[in-house]
mmCIF file of C-alpha atoms and ligand atoms in Angstrom:
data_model
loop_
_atom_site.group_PDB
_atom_site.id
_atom_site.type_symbol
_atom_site.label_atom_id
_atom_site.label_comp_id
_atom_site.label_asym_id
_atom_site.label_seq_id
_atom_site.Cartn_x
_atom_site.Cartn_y
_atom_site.Cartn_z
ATOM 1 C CA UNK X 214 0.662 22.079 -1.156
ATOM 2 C CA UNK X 215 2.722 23.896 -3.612
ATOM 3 C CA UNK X 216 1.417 23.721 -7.133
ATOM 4 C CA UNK X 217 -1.210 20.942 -6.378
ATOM 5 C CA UNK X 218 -3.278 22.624 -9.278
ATOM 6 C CA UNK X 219 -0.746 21.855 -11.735
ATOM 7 C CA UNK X 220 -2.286 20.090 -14.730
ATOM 8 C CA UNK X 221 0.428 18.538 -16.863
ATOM 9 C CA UNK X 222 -0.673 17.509 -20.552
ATOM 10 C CA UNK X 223 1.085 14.577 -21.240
ATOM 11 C CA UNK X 224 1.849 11.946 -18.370
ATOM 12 C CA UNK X 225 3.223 8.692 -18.068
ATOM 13 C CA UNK X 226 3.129 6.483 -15.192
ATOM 14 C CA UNK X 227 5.575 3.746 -14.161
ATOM 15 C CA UNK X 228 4.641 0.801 -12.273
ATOM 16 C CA UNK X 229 5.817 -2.797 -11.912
ATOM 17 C CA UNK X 230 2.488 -4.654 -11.508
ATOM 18 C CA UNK X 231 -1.127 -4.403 -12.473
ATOM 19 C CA UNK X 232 -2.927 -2.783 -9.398
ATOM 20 C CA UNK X 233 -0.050 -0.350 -8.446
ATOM 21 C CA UNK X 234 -1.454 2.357 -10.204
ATOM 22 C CA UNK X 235 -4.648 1.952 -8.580
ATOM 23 C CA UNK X 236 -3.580 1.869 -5.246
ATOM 24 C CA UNK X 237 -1.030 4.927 -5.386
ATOM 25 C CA UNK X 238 -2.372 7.360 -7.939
ATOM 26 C CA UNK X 239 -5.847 6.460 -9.935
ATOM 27 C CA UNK X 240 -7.722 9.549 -8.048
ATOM 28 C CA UNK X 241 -5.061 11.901 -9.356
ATOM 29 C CA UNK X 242 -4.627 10.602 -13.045
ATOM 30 C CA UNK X 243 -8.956 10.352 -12.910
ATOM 31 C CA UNK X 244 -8.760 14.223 -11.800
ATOM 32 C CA UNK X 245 -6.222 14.814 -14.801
ATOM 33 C CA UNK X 246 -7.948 12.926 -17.690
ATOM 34 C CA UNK X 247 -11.092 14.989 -16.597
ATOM 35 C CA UNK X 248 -8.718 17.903 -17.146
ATOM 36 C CA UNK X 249 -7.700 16.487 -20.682
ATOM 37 C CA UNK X 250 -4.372 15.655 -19.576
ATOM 38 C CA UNK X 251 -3.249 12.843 -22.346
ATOM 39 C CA UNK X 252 -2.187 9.567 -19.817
ATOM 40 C CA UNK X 253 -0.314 6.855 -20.864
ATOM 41 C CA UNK X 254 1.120 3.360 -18.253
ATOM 42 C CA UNK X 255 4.067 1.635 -18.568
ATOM 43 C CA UNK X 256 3.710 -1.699 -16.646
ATOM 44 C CA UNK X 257 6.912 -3.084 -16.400
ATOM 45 C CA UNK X 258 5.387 -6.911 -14.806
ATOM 46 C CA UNK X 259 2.143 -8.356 -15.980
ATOM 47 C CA UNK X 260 1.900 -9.659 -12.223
ATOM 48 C CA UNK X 261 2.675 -13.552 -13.092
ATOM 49 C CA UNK X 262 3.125 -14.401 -9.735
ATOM 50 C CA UNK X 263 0.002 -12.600 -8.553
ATOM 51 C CA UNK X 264 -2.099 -15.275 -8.353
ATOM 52 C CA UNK X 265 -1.463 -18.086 -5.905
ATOM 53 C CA UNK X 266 -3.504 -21.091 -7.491
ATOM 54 C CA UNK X 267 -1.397 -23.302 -8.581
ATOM 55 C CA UNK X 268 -3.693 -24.741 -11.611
ATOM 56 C CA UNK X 269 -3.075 -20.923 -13.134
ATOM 57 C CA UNK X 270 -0.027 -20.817 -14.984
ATOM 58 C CA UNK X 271 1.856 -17.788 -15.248
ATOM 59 C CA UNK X 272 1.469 -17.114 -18.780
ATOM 60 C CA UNK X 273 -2.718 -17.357 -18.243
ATOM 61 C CA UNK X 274 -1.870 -15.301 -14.676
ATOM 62 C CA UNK X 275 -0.119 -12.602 -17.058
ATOM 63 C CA UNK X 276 -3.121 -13.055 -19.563
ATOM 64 C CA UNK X 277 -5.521 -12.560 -16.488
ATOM 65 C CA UNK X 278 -3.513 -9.443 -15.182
ATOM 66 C CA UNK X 279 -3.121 -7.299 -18.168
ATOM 67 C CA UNK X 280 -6.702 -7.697 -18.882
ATOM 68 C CA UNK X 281 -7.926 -6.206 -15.844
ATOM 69 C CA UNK X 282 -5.383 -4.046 -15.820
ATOM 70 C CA UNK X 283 -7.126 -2.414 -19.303
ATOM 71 C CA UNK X 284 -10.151 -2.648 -17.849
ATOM 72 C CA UNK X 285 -8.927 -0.482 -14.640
ATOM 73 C CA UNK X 286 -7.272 1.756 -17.074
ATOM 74 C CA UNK X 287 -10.474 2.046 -19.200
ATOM 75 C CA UNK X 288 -12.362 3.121 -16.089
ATOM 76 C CA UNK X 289 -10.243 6.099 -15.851
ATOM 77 C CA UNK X 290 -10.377 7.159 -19.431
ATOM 78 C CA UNK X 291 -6.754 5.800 -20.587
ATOM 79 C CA UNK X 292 -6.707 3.681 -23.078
ATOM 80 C CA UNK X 293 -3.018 3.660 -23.493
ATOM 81 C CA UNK X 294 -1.511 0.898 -21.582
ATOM 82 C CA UNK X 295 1.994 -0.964 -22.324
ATOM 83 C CA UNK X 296 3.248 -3.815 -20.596
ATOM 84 C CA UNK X 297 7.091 -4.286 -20.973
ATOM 85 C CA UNK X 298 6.707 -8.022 -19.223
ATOM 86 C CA UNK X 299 9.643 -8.481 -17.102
ATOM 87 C CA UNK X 300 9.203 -11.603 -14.945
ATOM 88 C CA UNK X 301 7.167 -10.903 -12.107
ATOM 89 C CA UNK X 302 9.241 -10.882 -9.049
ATOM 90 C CA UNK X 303 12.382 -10.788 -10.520
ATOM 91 C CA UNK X 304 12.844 -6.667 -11.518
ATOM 92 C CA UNK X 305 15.828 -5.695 -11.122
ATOM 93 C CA UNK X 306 16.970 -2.006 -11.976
ATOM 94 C CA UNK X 307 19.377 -3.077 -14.788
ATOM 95 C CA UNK X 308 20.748 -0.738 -17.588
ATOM 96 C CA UNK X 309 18.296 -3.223 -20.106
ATOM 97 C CA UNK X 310 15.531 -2.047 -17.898
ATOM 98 C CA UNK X 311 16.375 1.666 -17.762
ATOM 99 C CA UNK X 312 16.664 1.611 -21.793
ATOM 100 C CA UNK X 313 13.696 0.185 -22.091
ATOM 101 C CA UNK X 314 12.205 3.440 -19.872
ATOM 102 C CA UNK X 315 13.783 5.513 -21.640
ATOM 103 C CA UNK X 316 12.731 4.619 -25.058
ATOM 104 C CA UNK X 317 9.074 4.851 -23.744
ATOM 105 C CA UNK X 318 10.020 7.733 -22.370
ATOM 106 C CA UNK X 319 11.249 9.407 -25.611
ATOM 107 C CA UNK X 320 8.256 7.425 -27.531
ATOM 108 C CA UNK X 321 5.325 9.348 -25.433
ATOM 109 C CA UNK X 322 7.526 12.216 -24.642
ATOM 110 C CA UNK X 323 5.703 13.134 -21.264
ATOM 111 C CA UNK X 324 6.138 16.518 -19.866
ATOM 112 C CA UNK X 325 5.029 14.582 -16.152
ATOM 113 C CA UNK X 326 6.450 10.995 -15.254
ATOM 114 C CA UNK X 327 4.862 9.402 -11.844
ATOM 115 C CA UNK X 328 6.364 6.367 -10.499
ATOM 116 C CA UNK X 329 7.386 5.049 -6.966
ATOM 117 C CA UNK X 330 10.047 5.907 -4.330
ATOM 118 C CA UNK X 331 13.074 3.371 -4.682
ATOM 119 C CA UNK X 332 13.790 4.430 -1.304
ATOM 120 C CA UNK X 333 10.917 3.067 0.465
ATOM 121 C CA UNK X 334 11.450 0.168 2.071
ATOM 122 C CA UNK X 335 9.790 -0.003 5.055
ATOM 123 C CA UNK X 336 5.949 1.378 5.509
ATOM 124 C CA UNK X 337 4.330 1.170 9.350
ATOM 125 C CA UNK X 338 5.426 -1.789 10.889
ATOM 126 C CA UNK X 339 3.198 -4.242 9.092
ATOM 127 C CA UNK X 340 4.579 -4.485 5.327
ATOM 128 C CA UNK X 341 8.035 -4.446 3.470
ATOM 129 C CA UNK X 342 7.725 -2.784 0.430
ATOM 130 C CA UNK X 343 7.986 -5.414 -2.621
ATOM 131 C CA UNK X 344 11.242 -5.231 -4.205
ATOM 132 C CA UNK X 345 9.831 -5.503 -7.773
ATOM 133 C CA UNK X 346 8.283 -1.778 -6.363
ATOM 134 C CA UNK X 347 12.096 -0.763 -5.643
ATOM 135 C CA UNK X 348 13.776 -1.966 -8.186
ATOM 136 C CA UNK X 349 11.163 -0.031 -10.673
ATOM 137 C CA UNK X 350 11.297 3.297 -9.083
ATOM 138 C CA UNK X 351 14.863 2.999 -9.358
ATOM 139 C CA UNK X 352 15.023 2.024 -12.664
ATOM 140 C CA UNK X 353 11.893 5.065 -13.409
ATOM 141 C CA UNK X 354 13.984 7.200 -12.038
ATOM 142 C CA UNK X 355 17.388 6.819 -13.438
ATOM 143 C CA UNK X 356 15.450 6.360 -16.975
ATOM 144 C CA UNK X 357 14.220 10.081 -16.598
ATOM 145 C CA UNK X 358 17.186 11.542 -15.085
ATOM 146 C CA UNK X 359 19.695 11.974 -16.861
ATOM 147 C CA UNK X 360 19.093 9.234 -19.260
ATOM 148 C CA UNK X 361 16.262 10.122 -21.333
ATOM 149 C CA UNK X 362 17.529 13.614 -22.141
ATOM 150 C CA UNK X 363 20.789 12.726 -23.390
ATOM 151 C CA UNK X 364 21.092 13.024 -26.750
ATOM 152 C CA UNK X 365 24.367 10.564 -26.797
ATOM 153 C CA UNK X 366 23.338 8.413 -24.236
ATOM 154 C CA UNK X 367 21.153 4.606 -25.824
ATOM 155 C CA UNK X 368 21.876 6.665 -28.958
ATOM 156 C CA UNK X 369 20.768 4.048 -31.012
ATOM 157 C CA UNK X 370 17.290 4.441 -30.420
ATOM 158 C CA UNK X 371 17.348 7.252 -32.785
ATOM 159 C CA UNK X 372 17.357 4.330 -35.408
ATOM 160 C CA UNK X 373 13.638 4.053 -34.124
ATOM 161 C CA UNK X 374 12.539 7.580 -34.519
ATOM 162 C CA UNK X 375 13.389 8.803 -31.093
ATOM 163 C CA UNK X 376 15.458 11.449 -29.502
ATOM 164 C CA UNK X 377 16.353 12.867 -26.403
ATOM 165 C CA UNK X 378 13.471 13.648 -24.481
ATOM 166 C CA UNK X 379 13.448 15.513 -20.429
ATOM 167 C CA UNK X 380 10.251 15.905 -18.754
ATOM 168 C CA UNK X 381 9.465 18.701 -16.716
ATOM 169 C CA UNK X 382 8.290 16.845 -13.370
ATOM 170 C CA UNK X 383 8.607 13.882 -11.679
ATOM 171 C CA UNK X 384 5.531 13.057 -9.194
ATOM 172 C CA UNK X 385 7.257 10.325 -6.875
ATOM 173 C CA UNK X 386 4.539 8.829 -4.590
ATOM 174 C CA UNK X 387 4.697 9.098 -1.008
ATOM 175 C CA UNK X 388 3.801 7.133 2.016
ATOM 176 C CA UNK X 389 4.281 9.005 4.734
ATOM 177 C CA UNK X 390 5.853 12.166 6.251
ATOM 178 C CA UNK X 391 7.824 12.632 2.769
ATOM 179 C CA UNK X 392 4.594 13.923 0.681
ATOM 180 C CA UNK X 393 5.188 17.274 -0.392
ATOM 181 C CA UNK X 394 2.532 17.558 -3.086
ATOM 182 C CA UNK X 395 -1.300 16.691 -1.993
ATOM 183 C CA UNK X 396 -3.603 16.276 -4.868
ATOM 184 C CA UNK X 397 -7.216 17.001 -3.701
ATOM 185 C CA UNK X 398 -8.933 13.450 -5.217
ATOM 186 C CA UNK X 399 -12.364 13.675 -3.303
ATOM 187 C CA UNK X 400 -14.440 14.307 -6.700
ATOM 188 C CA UNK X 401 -12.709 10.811 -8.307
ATOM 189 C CA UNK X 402 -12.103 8.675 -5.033
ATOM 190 C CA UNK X 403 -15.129 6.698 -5.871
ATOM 191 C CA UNK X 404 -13.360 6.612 -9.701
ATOM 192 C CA UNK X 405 -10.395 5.172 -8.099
ATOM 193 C CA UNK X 406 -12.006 2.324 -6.096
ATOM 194 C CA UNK X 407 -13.926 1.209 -9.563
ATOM 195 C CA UNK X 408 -10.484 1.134 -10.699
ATOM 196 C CA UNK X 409 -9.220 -1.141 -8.137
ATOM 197 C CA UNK X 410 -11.861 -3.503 -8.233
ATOM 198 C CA UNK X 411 -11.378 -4.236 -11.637
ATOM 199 C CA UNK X 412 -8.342 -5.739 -10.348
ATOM 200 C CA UNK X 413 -11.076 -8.894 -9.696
ATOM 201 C CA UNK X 414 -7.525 -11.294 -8.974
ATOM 202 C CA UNK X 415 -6.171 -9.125 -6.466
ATOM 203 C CA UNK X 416 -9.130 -8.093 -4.876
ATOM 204 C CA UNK X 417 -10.924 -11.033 -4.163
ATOM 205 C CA UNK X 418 -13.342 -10.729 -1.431
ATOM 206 C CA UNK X 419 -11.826 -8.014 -0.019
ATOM 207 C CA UNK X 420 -13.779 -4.830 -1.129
ATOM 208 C CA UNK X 421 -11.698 -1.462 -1.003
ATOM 209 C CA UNK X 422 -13.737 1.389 -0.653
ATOM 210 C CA UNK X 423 -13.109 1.449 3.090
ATOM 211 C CA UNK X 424 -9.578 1.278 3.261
ATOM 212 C CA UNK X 425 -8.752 3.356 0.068
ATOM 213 C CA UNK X 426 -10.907 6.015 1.761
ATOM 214 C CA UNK X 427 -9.010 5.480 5.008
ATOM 215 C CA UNK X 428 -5.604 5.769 3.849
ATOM 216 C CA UNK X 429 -7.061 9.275 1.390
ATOM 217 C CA UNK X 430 -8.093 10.760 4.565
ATOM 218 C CA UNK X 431 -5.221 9.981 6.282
ATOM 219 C CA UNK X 432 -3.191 11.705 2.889
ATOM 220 C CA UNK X 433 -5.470 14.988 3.496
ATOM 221 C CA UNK X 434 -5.367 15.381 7.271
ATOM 222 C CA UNK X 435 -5.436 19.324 7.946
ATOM 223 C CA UNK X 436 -4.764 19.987 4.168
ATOM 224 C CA UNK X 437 -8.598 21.262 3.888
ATOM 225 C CA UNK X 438 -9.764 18.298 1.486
ATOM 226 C CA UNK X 439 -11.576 15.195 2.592
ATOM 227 C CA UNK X 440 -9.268 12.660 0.330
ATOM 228 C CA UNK X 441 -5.350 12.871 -1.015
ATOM 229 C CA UNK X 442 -2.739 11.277 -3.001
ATOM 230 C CA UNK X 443 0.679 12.391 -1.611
ATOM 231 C CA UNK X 444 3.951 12.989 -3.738
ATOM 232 C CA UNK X 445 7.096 14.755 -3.210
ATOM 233 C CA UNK X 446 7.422 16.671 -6.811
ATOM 234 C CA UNK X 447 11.070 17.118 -8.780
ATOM 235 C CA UNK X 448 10.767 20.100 -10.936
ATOM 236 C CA UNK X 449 13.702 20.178 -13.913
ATOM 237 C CA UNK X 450 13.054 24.214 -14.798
ATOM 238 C CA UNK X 451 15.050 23.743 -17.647
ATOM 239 C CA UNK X 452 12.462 21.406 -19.045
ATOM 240 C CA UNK X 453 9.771 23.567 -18.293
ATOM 241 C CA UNK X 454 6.984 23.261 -21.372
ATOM 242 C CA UNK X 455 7.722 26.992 -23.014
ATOM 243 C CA UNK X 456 3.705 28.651 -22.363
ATOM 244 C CA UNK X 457 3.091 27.050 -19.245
ATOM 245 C CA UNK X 458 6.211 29.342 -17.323
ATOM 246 C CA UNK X 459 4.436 32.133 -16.112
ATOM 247 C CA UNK X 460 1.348 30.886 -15.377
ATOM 248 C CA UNK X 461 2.296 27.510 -13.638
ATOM 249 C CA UNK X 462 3.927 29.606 -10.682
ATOM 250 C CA UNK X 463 0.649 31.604 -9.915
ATOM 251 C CA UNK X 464 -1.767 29.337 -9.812
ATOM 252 C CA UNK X 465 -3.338 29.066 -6.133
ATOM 253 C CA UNK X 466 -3.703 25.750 -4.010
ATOM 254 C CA UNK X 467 -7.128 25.019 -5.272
HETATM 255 ZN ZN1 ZN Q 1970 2.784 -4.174 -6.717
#
């Protein structure tokens, strides 16, 4: 539970479809934005494939997608939202891909970056972790270290206005025993559920309150709060914002 009261100011969150946000980390970006904590998403799919009817087409899927994926970000309080629209199902973790990170990375210039664990593959015995999921964390993950605070390195973005940027932490989410980090989202589960159900595509008839609260109590077990998000936390102390040094390190578990 180390440094679970951390509030970053400036975070961006990398996902490769609409609804992944919801599902791993909505409570904890709701419980930041209350804090004032500037948010922005980077969807790297506008979930094409997401809808299995075939008299959708994938550019009115996409269409669909992003627009409830504003709506689930509006919920929240972010308003800032960019879809890089790679194909749907096709991701791969490509230098293209990781310049494209990085550029939004040195755009927004996030002291915090959450994204997924490229090294999930396997969760329970009932699911295999989508590869578009992989291939994204990867590609989140290379983008913010090194490549994003290299001056040298995709140098030519400096043509747009942007320079070498590192952020200070990386929140990658966890599934199981590999959480390290347990933010307390019991005042904003009910946020995050709105969230998910504005995913009206995805959800269908299913509604998600039960299982999102099943799988947040599961997150908080013994931790002394009713519902968590998990992460294991990278900390680049050479990055660290220069007023926040001191006082990050003695705040309590809250
Ligand atoms: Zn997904």
């Amino acid at each position: 539970m180390i440094n679970q009261s951390y509030i970053p100011k400036r975070v961006m969150v990398i996902a490769a479809h609409p609804d992944d946000i919801e599902f791993s980390c909505a409570g904890t970006i709701a419980r930041w934005v209350k804090a004032g904590v500037e948010v922005c998403y980077i969807l790297c799919t506008s979930g094409d494939v997401g809808i299995a009817d075939p008299a959708i087409t994938k550019e009115e899927a996409a269409r669909i997608r992003e627009a409830e994926q504003i709506e689930a970000a509006a919920v929240l309080g972010v308003s800032n939202v960019v879809f890089l629209r790679e194909p749907d199902g096709m991701v791969e973790a490509t230098i293209q891909l990781r310049k494209r990170l990085v550029r939004e990375i040195r755009k927004f210039r996030p002291d915090t970056v959450i994204c997924g664990d490229p090294q999930v593959l396997w969760a329970g015995d009932g699911y295999i972790n989508h590869p578009d999921h992989r291939a994204t964390a990867l590609a989140a993950v290379d983008a913010i270290f090194p490549a994003a605070g290299q001056p040298t390195l995709f140098k030519e973005l400096e043509a747009e206005g942007l320079t070498a940027h590192k952020p200070y932490k990386v929140y990658i989410e966890a599934w199981d025993e590999k959480g390290t980090t347990f933010i307390n989202i019991s005042e904003t589960i009910d946020l995050k559920i709105a969230a998910l159900k504005a995913h009206k595509s995805q959800m269908k008839d299913w509604d998600p309150s039960d299982g999102v609260r099943k799988w947040a109590a599961e997150r908080a077990k013994g931790k002394e709060m009713e519902y968590a998000e998990a992460f294991r936390v990278v900390t680049f102390e050479d990055a660290a914002p220069k007023a926040e040094t001191t006082s990050a390190a003695s705040e309590g578990t809250g």
